GROMACS .gro file of C-alpha atoms in nm:
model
  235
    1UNK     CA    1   0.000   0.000   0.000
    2UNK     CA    2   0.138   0.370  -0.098
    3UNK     CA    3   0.166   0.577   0.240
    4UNK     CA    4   0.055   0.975   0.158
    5UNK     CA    5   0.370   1.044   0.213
    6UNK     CA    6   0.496   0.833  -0.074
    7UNK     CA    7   0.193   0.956  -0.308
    8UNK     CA    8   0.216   1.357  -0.223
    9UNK     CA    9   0.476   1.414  -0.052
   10UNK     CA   10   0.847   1.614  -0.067
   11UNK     CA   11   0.982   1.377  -0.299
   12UNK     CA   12   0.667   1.288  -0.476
   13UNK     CA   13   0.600   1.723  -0.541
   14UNK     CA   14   0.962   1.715  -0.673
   15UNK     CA   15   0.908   1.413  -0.957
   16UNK     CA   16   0.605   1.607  -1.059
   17UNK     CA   17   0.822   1.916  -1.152
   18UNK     CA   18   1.098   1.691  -1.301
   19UNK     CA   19   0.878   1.491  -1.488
   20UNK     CA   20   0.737   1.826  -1.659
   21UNK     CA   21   1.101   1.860  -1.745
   22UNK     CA   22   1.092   1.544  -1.937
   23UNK     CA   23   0.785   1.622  -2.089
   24UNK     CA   24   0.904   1.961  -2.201
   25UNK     CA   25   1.240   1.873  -2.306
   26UNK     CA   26   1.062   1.574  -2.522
   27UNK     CA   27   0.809   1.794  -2.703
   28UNK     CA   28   0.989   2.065  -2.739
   29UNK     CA   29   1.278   1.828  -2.947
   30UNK     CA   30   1.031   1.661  -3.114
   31UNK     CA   31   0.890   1.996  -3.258
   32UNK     CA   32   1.203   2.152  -3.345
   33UNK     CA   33   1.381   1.865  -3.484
   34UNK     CA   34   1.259   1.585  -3.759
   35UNK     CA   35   1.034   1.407  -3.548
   36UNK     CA   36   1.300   1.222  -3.293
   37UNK     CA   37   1.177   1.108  -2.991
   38UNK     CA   38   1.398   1.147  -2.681
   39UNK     CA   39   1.145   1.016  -2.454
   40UNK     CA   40   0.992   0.752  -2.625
   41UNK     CA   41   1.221   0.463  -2.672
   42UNK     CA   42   0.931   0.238  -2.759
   43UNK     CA   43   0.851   0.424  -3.031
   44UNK     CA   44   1.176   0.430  -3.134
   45UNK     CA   45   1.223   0.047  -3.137
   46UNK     CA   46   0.965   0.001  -3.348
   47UNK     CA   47   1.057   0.273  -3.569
   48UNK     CA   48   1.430   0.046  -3.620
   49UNK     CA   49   1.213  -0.247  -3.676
   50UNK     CA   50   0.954  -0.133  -3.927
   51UNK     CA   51   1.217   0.038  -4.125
   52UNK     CA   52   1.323  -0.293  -4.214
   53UNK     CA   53   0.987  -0.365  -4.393
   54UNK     CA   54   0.935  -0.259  -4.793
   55UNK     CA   55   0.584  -0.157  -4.629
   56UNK     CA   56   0.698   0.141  -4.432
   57UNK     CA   57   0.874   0.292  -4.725
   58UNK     CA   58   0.569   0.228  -4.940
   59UNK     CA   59   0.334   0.418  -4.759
   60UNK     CA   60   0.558   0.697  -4.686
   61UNK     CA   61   0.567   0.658  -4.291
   62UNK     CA   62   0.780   0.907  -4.151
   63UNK     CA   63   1.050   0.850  -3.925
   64UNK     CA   64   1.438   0.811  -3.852
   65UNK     CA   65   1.638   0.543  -4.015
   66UNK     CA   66   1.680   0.184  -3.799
   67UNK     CA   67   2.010   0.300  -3.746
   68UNK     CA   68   1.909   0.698  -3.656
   69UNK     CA   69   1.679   0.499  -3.404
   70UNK     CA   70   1.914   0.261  -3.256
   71UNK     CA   71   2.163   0.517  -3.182
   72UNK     CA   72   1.918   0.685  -2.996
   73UNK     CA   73   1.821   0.426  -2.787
   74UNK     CA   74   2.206   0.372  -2.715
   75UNK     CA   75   2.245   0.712  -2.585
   76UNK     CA   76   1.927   0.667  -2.340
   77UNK     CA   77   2.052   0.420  -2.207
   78UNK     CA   78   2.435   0.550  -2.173
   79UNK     CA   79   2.284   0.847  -2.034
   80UNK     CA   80   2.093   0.608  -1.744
   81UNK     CA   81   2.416   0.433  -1.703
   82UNK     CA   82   2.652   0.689  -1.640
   83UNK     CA   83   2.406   0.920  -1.408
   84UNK     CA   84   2.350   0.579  -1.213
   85UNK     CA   85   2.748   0.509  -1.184
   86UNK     CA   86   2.770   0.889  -1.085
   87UNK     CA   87   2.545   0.881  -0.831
   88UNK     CA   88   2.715   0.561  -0.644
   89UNK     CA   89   3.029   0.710  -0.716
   90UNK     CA   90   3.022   1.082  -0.666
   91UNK     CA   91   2.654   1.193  -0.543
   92UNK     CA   92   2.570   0.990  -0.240
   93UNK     CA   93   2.449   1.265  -0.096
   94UNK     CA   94   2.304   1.412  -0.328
   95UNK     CA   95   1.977   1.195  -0.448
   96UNK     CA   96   1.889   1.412  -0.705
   97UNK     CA   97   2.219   1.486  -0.851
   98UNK     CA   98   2.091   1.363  -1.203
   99UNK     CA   99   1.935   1.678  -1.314
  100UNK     CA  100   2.277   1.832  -1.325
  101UNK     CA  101   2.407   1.630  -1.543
  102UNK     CA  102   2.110   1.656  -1.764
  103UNK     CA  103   2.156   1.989  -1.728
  104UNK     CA  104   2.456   2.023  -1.901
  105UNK     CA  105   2.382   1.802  -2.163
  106UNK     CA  106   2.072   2.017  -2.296
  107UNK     CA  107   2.332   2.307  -2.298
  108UNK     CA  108   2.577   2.088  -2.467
  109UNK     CA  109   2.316   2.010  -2.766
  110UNK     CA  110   2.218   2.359  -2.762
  111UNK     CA  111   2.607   2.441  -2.828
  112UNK     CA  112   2.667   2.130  -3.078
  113UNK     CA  113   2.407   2.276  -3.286
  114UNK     CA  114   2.513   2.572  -3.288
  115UNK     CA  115   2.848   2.469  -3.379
  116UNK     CA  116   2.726   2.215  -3.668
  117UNK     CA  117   2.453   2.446  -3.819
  118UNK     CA  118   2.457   2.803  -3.670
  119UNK     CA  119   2.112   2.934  -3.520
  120UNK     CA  120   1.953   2.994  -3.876
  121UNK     CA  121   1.587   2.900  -3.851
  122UNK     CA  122   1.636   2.513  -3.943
  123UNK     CA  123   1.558   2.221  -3.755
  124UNK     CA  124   1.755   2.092  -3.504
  125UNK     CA  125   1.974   1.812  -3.640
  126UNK     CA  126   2.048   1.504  -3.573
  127UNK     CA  127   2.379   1.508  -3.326
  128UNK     CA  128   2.242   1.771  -3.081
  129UNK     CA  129   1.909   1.537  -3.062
  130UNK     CA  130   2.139   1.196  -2.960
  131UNK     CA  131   2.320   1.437  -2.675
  132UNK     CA  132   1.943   1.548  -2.541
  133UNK     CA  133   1.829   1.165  -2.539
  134UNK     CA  134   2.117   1.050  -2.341
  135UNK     CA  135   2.052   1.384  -2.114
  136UNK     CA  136   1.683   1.288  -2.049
  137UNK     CA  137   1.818   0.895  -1.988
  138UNK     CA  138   2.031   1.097  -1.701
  139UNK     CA  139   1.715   1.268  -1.608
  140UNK     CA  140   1.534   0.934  -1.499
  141UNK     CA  141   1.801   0.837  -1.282
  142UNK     CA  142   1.692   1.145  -1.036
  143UNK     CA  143   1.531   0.888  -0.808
  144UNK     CA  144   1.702   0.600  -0.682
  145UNK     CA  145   1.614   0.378  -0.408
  146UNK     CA  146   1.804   0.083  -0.239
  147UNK     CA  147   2.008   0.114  -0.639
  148UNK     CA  148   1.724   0.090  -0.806
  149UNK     CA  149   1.596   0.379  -0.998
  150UNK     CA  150   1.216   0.416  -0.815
  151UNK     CA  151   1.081   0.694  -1.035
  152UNK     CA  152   1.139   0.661  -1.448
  153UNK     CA  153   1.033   1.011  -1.477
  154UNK     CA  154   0.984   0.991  -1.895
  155UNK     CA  155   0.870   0.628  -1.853
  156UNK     CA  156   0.461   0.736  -1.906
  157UNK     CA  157   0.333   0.332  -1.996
  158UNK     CA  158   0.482   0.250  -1.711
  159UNK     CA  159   0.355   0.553  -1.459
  160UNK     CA  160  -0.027   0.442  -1.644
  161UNK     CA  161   0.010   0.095  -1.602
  162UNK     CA  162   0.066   0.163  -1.244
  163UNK     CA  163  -0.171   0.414  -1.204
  164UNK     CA  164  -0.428   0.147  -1.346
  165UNK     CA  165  -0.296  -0.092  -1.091
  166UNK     CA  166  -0.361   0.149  -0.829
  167UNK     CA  167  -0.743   0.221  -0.930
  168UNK     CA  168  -0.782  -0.138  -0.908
  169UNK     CA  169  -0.667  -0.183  -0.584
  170UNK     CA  170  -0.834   0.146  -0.453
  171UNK     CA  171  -1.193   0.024  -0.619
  172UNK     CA  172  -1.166  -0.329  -0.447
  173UNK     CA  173  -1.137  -0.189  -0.120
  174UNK     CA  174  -0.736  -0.301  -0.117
  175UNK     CA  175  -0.608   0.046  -0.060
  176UNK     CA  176  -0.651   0.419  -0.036
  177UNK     CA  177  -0.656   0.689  -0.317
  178UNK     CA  178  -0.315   0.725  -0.274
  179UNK     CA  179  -0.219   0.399  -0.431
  180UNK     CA  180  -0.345   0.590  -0.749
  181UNK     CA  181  -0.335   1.001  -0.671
  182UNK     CA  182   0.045   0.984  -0.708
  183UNK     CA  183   0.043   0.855  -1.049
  184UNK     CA  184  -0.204   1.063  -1.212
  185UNK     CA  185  -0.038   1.420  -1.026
  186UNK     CA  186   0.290   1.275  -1.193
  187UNK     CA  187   0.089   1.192  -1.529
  188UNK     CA  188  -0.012   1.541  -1.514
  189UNK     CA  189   0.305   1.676  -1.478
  190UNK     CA  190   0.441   1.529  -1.766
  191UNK     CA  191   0.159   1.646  -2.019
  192UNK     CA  192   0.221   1.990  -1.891
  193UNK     CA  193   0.579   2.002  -1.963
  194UNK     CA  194   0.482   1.851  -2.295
  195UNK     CA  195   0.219   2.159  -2.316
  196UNK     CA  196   0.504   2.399  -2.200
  197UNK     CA  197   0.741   2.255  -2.463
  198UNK     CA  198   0.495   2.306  -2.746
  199UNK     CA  199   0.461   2.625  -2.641
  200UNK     CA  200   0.894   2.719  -2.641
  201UNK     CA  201   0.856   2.516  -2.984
  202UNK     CA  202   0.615   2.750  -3.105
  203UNK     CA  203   0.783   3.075  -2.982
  204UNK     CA  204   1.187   2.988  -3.022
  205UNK     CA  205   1.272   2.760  -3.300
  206UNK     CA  206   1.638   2.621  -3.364
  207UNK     CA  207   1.884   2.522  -3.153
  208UNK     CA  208   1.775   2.796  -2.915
  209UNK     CA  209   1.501   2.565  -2.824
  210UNK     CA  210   1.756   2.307  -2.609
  211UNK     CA  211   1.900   2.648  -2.411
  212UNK     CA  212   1.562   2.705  -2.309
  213UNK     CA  213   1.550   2.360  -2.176
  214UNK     CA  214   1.842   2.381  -2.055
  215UNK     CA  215   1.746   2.703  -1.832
  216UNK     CA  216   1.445   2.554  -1.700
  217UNK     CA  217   1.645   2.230  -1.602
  218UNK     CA  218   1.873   2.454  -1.422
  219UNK     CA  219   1.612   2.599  -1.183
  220UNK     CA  220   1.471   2.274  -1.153
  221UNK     CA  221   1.816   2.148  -1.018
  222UNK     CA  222   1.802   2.429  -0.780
  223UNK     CA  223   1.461   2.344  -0.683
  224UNK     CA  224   1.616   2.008  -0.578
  225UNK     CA  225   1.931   2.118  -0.432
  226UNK     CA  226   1.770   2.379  -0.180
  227UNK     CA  227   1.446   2.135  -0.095
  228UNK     CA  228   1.590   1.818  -0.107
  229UNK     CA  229   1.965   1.727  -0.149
  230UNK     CA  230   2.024   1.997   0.129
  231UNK     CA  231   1.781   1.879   0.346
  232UNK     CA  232   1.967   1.539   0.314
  233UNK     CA  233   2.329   1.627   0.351
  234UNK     CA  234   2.225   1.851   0.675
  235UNK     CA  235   1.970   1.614   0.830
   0.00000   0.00000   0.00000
């Protein structure tokens, strides 16, 4: 059973704003690149699969190559791996050490593109987009408990199939609201970053786009230095 603490708590009010980081940083590259996904690695499986098939070419379905898509599965998952390693190694006290380095990897695309392409109106290419997926792969390592990441903050099948779980549960007389209040508030979170990044799309285009995110990931690392990792190291 989920305790209110676990459902709405400190922690829980923290993965809401960090998981509107995902979402925003997800639309936002989506928009302002050729369709990528940086959140959605399930799309982007099958994306490397079907681009195998004569079909998909046939009927004009539009999407990165099977290779474009693998590599950017690779770089999620790097980007999981090294926060992970980072945090045993270097941020033990720091729990949500994560967004820092994902962080710097949204300014990092944001200065790749520039490099490769100049700020000229265009899309964001393809590089800068493989440095934000492994940056949002760092993001979902935010939340780790007993070395296992507790929270996959851009992992929304998951968060529903949970949430579903929790209704369940809730309806059968099994638990409380909680079991299922948690999910949907971090649901919620996510679509409104994904709101808020349609929104940057729409107003900054380029590769000014990922210094946007990059901004708003810096305040939400200070949100979770001054609330939470400071709270840690001095309690």
């Amino acid at each position: 059973m989920i305790t209110k603490e676990d459902a709405i708590g400190a922690e829980a009010r923290l993965s809401w704003i960090l998981a509107a980081v995902a979402g925003m940083i997800g639309a936002a590259a989506f928009l302002d690149s050729e369709g990528y996904f940086v959140t959605f690695m399930t799309g982007n499986t099958e994306r490397a699969v079907l681009q195998g098939f004569d079909t998909t070419r046939s009927r004009g379905v539009i999407g990165p190559s099977a290779l474009n898509a693998a590599i950017l599965i690779v770089a999620f998952i790097s980007g999981v791996a090294i926060a992970m390693y980072m945090r045993r190694r270097f941020w033990k006290n720091h729990p949500h050490g994560a967004t820092v380095l994902t962080t710097i990897g949204l300014f990092t695309a944001g200065t790749t593109d520039f490099v490769l392409n100049g700020f000229d109106g265009n899309d964001v290419t393809y590089v800068p987009i493989v440095i934000v997926a492994f940056s949002v792969g760092a993001l979902n390592a935010a939340f780790v408990k007993n070395g296992e990441v507790s929270i996959p903050l851009s992992y929304v099948t998951g968060t529903l199939v949970k949430l579903g779980q929790g209704i369940e549960r809730h309806a059968r007389g099994g638990g409380t609201m909680y079991d299922w209040l948690g999910y949907t508030l971090l649901y919620a979170g996510f679509i409104a970053g994904a709101a808020f990044g349609g929104i940057v799309g729409t107003i900054i285009d380029d590769g000014y786009v990922l210094y946007g995110a990059g901004v708003l990931c810096a305040a939400a690392t200070a949100v979770t230095f001054f609330h939470t990792d400071r709270k840690t190291i001095l309690g």
